[in-house]
PDB file of C-alpha atoms in Angstrom:
ATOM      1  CA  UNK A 152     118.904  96.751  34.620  1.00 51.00           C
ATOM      2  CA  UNK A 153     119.415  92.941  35.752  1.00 72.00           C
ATOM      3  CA  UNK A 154     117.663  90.571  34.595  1.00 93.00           C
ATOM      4  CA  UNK A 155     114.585  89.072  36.336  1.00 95.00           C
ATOM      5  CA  UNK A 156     116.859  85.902  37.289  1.00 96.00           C
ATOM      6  CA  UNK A 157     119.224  87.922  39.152  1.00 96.00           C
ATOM      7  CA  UNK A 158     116.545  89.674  40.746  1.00 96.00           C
ATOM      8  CA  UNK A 159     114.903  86.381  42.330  1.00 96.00           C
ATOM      9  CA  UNK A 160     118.392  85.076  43.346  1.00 97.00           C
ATOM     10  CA  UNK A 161     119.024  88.181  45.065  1.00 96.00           C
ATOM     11  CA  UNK A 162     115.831  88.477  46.688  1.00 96.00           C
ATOM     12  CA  UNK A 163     116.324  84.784  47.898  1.00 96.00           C
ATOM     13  CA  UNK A 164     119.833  85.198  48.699  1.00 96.00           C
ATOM     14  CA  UNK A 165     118.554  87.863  51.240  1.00 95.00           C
ATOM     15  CA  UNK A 166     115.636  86.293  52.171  1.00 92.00           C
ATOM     16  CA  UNK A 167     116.735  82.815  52.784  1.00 93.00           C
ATOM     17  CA  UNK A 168     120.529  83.876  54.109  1.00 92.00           C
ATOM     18  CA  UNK A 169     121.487  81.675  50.718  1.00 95.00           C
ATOM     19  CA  UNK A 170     125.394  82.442  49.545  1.00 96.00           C
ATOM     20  CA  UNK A 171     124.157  84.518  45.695  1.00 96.00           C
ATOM     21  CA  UNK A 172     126.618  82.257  44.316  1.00 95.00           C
ATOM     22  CA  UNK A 173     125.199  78.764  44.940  1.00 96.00           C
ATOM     23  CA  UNK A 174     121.627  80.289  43.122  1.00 96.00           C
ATOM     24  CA  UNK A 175     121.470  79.152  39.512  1.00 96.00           C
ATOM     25  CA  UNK A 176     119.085  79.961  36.937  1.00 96.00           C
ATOM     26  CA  UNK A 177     118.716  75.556  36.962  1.00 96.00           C
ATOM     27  CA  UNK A 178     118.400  75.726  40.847  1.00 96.00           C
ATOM     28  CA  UNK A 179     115.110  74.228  42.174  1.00 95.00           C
ATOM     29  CA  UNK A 180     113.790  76.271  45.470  1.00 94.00           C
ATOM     30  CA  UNK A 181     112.938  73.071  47.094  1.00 92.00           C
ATOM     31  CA  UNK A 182     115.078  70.563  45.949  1.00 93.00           C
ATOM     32  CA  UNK A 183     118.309  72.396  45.545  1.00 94.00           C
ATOM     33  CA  UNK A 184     117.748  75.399  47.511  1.00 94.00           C
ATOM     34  CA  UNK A 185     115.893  73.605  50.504  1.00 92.00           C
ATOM     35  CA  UNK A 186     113.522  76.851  50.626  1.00 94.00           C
ATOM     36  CA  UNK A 187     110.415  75.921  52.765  1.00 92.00           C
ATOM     37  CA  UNK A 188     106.832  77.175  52.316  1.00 88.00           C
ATOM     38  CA  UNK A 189     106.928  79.643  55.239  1.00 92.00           C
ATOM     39  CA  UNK A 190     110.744  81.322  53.380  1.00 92.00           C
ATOM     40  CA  UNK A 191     108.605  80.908  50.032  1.00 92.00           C
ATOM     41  CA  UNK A 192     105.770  83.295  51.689  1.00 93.00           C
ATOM     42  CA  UNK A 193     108.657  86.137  52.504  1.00 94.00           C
ATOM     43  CA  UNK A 194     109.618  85.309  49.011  1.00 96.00           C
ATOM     44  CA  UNK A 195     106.570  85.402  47.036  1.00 96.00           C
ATOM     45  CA  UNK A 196     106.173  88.970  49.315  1.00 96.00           C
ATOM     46  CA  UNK A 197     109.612  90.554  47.682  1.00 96.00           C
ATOM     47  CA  UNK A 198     108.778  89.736  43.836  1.00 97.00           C
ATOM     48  CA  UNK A 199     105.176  90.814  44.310  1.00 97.00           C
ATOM     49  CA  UNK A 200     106.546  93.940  45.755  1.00 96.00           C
ATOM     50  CA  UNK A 201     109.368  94.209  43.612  1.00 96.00           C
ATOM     51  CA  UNK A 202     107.452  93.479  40.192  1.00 96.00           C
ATOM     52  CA  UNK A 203     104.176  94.568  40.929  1.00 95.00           C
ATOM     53  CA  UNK A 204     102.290  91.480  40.545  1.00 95.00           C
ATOM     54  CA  UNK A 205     100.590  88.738  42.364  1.00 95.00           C
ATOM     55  CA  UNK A 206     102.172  85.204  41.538  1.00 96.00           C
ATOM     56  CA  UNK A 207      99.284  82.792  41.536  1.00 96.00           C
ATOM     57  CA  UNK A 208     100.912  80.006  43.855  1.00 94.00           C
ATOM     58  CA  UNK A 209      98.034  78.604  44.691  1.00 93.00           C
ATOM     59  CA  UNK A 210      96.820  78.285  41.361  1.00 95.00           C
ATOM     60  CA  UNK A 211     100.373  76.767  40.674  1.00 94.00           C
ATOM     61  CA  UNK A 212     100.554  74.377  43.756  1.00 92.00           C
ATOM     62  CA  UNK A 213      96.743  73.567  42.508  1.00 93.00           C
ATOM     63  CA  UNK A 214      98.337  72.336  39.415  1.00 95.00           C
ATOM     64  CA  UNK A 215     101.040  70.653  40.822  1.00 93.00           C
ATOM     65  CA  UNK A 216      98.624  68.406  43.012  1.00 94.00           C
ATOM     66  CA  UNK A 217      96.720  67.867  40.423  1.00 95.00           C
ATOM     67  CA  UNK A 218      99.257  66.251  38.122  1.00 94.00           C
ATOM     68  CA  UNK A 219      98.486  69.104  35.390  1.00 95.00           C
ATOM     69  CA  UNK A 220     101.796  70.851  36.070  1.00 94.00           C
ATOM     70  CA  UNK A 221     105.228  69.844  37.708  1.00 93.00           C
ATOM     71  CA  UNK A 222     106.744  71.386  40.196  1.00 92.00           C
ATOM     72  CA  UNK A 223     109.941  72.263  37.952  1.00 94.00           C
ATOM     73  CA  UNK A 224     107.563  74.144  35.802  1.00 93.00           C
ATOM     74  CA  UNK A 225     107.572  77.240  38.876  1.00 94.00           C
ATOM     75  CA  UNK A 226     110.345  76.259  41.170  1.00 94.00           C
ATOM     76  CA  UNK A 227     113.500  76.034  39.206  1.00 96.00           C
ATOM     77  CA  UNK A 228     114.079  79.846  38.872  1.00 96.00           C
ATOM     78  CA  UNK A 229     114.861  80.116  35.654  1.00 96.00           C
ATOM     79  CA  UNK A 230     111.005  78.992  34.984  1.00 96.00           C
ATOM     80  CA  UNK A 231     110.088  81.001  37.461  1.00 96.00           C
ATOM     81  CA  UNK A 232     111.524  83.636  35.956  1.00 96.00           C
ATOM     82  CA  UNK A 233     109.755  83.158  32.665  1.00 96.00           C
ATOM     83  CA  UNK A 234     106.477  82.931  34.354  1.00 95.00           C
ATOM     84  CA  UNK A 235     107.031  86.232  36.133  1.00 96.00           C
ATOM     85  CA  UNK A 236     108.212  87.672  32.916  1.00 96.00           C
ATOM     86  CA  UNK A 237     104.855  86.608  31.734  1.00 95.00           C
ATOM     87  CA  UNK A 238     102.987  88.054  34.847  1.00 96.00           C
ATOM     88  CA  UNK A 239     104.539  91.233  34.710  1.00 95.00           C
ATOM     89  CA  UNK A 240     103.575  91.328  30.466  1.00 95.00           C
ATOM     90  CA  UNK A 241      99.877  90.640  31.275  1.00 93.00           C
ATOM     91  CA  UNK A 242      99.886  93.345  33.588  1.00 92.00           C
ATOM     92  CA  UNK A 243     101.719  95.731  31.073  1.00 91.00           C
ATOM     93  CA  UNK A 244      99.079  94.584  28.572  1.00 89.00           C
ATOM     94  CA  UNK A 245      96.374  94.890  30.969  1.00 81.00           C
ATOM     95  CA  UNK A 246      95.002  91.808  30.667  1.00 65.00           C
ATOM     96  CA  UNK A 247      95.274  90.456  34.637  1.00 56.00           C
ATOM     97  CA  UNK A 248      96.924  87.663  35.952  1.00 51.00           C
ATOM     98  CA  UNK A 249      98.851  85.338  33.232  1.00 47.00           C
ATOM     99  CA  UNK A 250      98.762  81.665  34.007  1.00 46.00           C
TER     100      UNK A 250
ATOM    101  CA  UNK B 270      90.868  92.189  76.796  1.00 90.00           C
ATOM    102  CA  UNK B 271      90.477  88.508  78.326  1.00 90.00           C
ATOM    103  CA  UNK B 272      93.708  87.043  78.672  1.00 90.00           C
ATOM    104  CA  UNK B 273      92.717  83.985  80.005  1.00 90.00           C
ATOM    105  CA  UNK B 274      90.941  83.389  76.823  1.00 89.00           C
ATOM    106  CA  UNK B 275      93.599  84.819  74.844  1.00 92.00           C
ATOM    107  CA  UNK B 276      91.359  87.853  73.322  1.00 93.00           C
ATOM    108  CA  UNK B 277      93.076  90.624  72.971  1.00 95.00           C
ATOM    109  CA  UNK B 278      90.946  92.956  71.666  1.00 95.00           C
ATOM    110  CA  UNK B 279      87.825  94.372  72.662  1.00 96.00           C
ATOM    111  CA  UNK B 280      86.054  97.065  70.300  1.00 96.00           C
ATOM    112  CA  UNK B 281      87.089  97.284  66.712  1.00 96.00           C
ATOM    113  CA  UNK B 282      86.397 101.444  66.072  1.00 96.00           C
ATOM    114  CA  UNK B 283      86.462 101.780  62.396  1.00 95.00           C
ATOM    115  CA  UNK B 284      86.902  99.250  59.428  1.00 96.00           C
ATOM    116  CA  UNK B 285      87.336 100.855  56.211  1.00 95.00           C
ATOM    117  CA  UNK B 286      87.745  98.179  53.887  1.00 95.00           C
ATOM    118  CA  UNK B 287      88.328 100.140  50.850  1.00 94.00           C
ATOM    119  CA  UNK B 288      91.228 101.373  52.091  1.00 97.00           C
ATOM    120  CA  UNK B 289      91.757  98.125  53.954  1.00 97.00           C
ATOM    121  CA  UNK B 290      92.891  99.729  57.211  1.00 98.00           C
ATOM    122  CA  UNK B 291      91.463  99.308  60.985  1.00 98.00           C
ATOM    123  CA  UNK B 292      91.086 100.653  64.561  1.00 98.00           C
ATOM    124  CA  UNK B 293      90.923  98.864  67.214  1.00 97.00           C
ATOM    125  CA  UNK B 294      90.814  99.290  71.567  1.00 97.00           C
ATOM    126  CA  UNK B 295      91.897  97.096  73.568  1.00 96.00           C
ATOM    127  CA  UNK B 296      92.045  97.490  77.486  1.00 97.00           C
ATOM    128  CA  UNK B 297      94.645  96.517  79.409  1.00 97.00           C
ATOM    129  CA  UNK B 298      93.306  94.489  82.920  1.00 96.00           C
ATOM    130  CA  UNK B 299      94.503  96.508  86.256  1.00 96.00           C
ATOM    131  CA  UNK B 300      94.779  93.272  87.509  1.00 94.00           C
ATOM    132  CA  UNK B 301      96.394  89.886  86.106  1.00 95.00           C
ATOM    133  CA  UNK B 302      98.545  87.187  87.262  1.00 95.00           C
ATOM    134  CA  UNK B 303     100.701  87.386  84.217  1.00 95.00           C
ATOM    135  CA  UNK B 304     101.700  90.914  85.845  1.00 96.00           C
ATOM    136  CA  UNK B 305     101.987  89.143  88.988  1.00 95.00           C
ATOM    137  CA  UNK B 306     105.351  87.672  87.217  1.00 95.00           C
ATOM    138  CA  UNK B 307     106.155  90.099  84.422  1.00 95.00           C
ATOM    139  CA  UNK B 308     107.445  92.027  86.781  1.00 96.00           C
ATOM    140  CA  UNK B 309     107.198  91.948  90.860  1.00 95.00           C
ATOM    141  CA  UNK B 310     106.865  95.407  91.498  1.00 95.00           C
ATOM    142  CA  UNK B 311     106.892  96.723  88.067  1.00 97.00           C
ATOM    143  CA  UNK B 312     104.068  95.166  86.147  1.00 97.00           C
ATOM    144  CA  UNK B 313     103.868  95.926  81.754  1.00 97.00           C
ATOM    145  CA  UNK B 314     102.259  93.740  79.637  1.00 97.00           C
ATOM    146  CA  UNK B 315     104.868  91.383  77.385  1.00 97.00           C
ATOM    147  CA  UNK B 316     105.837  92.514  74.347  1.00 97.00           C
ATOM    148  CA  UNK B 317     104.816  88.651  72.718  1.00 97.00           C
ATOM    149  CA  UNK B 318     101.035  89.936  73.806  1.00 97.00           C
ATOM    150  CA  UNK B 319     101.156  93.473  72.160  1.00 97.00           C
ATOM    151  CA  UNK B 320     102.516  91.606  69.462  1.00 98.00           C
ATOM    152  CA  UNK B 321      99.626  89.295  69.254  1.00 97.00           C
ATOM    153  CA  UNK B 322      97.029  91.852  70.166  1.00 97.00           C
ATOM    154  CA  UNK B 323      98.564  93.844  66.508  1.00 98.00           C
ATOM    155  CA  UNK B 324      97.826  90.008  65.015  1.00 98.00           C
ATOM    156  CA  UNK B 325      94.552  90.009  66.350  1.00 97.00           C
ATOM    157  CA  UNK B 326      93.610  93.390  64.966  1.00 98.00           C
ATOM    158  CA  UNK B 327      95.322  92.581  61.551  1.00 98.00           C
ATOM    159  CA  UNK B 328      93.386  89.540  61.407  1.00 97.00           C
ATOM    160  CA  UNK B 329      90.036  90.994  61.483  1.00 96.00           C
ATOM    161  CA  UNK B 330      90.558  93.683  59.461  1.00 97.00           C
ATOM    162  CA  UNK B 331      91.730  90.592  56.523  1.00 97.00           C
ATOM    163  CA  UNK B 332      88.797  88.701  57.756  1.00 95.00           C
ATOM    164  CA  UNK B 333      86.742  91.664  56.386  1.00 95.00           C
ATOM    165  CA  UNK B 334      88.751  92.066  53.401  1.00 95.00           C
ATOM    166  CA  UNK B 335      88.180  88.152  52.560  1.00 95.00           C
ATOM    167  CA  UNK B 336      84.665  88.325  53.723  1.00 93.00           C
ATOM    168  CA  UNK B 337      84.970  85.814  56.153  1.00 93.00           C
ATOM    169  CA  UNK B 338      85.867  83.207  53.606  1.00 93.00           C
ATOM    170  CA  UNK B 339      89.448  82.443  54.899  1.00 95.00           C
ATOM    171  CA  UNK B 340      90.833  82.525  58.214  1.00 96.00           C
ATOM    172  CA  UNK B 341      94.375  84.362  58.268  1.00 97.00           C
ATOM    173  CA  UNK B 342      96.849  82.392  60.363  1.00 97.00           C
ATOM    174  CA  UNK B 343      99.708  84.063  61.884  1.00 97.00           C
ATOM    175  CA  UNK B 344     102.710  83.205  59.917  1.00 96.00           C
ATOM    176  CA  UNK B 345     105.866  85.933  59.946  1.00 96.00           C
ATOM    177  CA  UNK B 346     106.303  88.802  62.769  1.00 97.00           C
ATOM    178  CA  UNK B 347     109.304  90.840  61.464  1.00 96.00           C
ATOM    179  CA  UNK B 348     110.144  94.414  62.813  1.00 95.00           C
ATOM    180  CA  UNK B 349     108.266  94.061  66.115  1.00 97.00           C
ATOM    181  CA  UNK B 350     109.257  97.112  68.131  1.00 98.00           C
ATOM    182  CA  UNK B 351     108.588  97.271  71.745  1.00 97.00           C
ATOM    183  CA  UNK B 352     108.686 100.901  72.059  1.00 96.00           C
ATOM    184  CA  UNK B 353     107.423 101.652  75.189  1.00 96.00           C
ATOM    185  CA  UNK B 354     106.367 100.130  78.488  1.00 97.00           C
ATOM    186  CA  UNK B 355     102.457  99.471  78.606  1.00 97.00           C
ATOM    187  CA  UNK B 356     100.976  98.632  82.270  1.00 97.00           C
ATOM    188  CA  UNK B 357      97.734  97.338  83.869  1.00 97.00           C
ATOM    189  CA  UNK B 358      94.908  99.770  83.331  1.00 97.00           C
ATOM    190  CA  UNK B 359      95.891 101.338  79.834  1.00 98.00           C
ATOM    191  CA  UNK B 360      93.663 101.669  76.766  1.00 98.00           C
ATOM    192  CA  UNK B 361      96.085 100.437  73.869  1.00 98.00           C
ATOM    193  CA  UNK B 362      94.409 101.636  70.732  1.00 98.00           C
ATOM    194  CA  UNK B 363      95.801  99.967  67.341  1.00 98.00           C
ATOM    195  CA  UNK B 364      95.857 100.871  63.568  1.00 98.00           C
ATOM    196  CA  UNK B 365      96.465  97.992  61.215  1.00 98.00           C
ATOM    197  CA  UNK B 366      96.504  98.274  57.588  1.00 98.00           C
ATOM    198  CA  UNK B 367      96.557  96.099  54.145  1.00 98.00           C
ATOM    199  CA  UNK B 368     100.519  95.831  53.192  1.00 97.00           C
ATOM    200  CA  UNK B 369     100.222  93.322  50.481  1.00 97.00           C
ATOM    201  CA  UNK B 370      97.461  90.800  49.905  1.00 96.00           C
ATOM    202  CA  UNK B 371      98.803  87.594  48.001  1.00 96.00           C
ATOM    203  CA  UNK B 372      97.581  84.515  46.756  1.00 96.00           C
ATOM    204  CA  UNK B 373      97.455  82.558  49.723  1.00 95.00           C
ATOM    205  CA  UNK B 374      98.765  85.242  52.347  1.00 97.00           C
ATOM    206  CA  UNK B 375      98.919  88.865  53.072  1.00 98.00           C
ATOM    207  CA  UNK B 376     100.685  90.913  54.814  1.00 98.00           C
ATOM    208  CA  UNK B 377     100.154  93.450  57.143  1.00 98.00           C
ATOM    209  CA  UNK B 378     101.654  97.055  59.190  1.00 98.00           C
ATOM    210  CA  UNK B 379     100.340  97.548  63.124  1.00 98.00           C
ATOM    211  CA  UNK B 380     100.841 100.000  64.967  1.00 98.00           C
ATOM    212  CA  UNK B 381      99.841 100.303  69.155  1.00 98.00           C
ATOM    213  CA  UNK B 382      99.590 102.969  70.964  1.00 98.00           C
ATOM    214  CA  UNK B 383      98.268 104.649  74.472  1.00 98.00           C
ATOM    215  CA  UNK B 384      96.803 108.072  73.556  1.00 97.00           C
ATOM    216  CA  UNK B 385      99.574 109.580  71.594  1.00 96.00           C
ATOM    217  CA  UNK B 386     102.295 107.819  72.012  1.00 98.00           C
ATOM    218  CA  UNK B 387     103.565 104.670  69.921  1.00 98.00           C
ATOM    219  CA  UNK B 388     103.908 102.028  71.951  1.00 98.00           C
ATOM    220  CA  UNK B 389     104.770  98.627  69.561  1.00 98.00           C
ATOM    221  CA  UNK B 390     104.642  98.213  65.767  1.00 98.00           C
ATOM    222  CA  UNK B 391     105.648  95.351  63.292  1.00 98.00           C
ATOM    223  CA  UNK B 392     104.924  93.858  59.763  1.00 98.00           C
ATOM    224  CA  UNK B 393     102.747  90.512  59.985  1.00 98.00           C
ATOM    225  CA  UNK B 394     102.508  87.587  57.285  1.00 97.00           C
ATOM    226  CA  UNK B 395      99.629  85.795  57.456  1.00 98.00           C
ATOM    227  CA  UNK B 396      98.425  82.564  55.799  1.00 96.00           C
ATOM    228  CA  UNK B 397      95.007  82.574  53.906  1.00 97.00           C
ATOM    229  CA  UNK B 398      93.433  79.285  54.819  1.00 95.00           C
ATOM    230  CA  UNK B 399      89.511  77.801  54.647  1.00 95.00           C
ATOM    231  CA  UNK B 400      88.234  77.665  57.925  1.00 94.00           C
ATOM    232  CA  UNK B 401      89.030  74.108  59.237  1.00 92.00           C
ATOM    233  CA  UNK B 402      85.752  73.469  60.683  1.00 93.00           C
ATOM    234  CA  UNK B 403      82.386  74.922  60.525  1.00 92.00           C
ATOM    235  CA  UNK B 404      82.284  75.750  64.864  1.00 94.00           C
ATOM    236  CA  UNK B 405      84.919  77.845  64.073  1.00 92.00           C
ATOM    237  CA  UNK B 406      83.573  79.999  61.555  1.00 92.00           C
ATOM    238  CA  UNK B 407      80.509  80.350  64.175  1.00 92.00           C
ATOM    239  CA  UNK B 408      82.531  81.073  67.111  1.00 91.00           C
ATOM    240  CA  UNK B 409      84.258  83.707  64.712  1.00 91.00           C
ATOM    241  CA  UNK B 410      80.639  85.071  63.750  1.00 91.00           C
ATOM    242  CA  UNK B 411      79.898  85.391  67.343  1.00 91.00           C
ATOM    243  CA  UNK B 412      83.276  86.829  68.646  1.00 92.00           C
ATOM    244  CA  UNK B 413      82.710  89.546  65.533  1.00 92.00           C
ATOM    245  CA  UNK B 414      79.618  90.733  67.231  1.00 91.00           C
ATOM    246  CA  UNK B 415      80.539  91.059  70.238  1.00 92.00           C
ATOM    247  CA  UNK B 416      83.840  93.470  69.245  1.00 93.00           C
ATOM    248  CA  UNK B 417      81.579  95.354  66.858  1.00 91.00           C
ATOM    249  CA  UNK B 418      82.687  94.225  63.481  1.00 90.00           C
ATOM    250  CA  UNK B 419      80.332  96.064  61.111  1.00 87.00           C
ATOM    251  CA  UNK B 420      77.350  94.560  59.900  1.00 73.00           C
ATOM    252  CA  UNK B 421      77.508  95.797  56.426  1.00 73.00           C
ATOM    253  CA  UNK B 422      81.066  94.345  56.600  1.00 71.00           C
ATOM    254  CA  UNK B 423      79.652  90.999  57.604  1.00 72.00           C
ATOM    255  CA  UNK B 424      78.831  88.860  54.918  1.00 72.00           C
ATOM    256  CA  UNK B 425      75.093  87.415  54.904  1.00 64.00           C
ATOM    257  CA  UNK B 426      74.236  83.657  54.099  1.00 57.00           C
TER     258      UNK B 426
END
């Protein structure tokens, strides 16, 4: 089974028409990857889908605005990654939405 | 419908918001001057207006789903099918239901049809926004009764 990493990079390799090979676990969707909000919706679709959760982006872009988080912290993947990790745990656990 | 206006629906039929799908009619005019151009001689309604009249119908079914506390703005249109010519004078009836519903968007399936045949279908993103002004919440309110949105579905202030 791949890891979650190489499940985001492929999702965003197919979503985004991104060559898989340019998508590191250090790349950041916006800086690096130029991924806008509109690609980030079709995104956000395919790892809901594909992990069975509901990322909380705009409890994270709340954050981020707010100066409580940075954006690093949920766009470079291999954060992102850990955060869905934890997402998919509390939902394993039953215990909702992880933050 | 009221094309002038851009309303493309006119009766929702059900709205079963447990299991977030809808029904909606919409009648085709006999007479337009869009079909005065698309086409001389052979008149069909544009596939960009089924596709908005599926938007329209996903959008109130997630305006029910959110209560009317977000508006859903049309975002993404992927897989629109134009399966079938639809001219002047036809009752279009569509079925939209609840694909996904994210934080911030959702997505939905539409499909159109006259009587039994499948006319247009596609998957639509929309963004989940506050309404940006307080007239058009009202003017939402108002267009809701009028297409028969259900009044236990409507939340009360």
């Amino acid at each position: 089974m791949s890891s979650t990493f190489d499940q985001i990079a492929n999702i965003i390799a197919e979503t985004c028409d991104i060559p898989r090979d340019t998508i590191k676990p250090e790349s950041h969707a916006i800086d690096d990857l130029g991924i806008d909000s509109l690609d980030f919706l079709d995104i956000a679709f395919a790892i809901d889908k594909a992990f069975g959760i509901k990322m909380p982006l705009e409890k994270w872009t709340q954050e981020v605005n707010d100066g409580k988080a940075t954006t690093e912290q949920y766009f470079v993947l291999k954060n992102l990654a850990d955060r869905i990790d934890e997402l998919v745990a509390a939902k394993n656990a039953g215990t909702g939405a992880a933050s | 419908m009221n094309l002038d206006y851009f309303v493309l629906i006119d009766r929702i039929l059900d709205l079963d918001l447990a299991e977030r799908t809808i029904k909606v009619e919409a009648q085709v005019p006999e007479r337009h001057t869009i079909f005065e151009g698309h086409f001389p001689g052979f008149p069909i309604m544009p596939g960009v207006l089924l596709t908005e009249a599926m938007a329209q119908s996903s959008g109130w079914l997630l305006l029910g789903v959110l209560k009317f506390e977000r508006m859903p703005f049309l975002a993404i249109v992927k897989e629109a099918k134009m399966r079938g010519f639809v001219s002047p004078g036809q009752l279009l009836t569509i079925d939209a239901k609840v694909e996904h519903e994210g934080s911030g968007f959702a997505v939905t399936k539409a499909k159109g049809r006259v009587g039994k045949d499948l006319k247009c279908s596609a998957e639509i993103t929309f963004g989940l926004a506050p309404f940006p002004d307080p007239a058009f919440r009202v003017h939402m309110d108002a267009m809701a009764n009028k297409i028969g949105f259900p009044l236990q579905a409507m939340p009360h202030d």
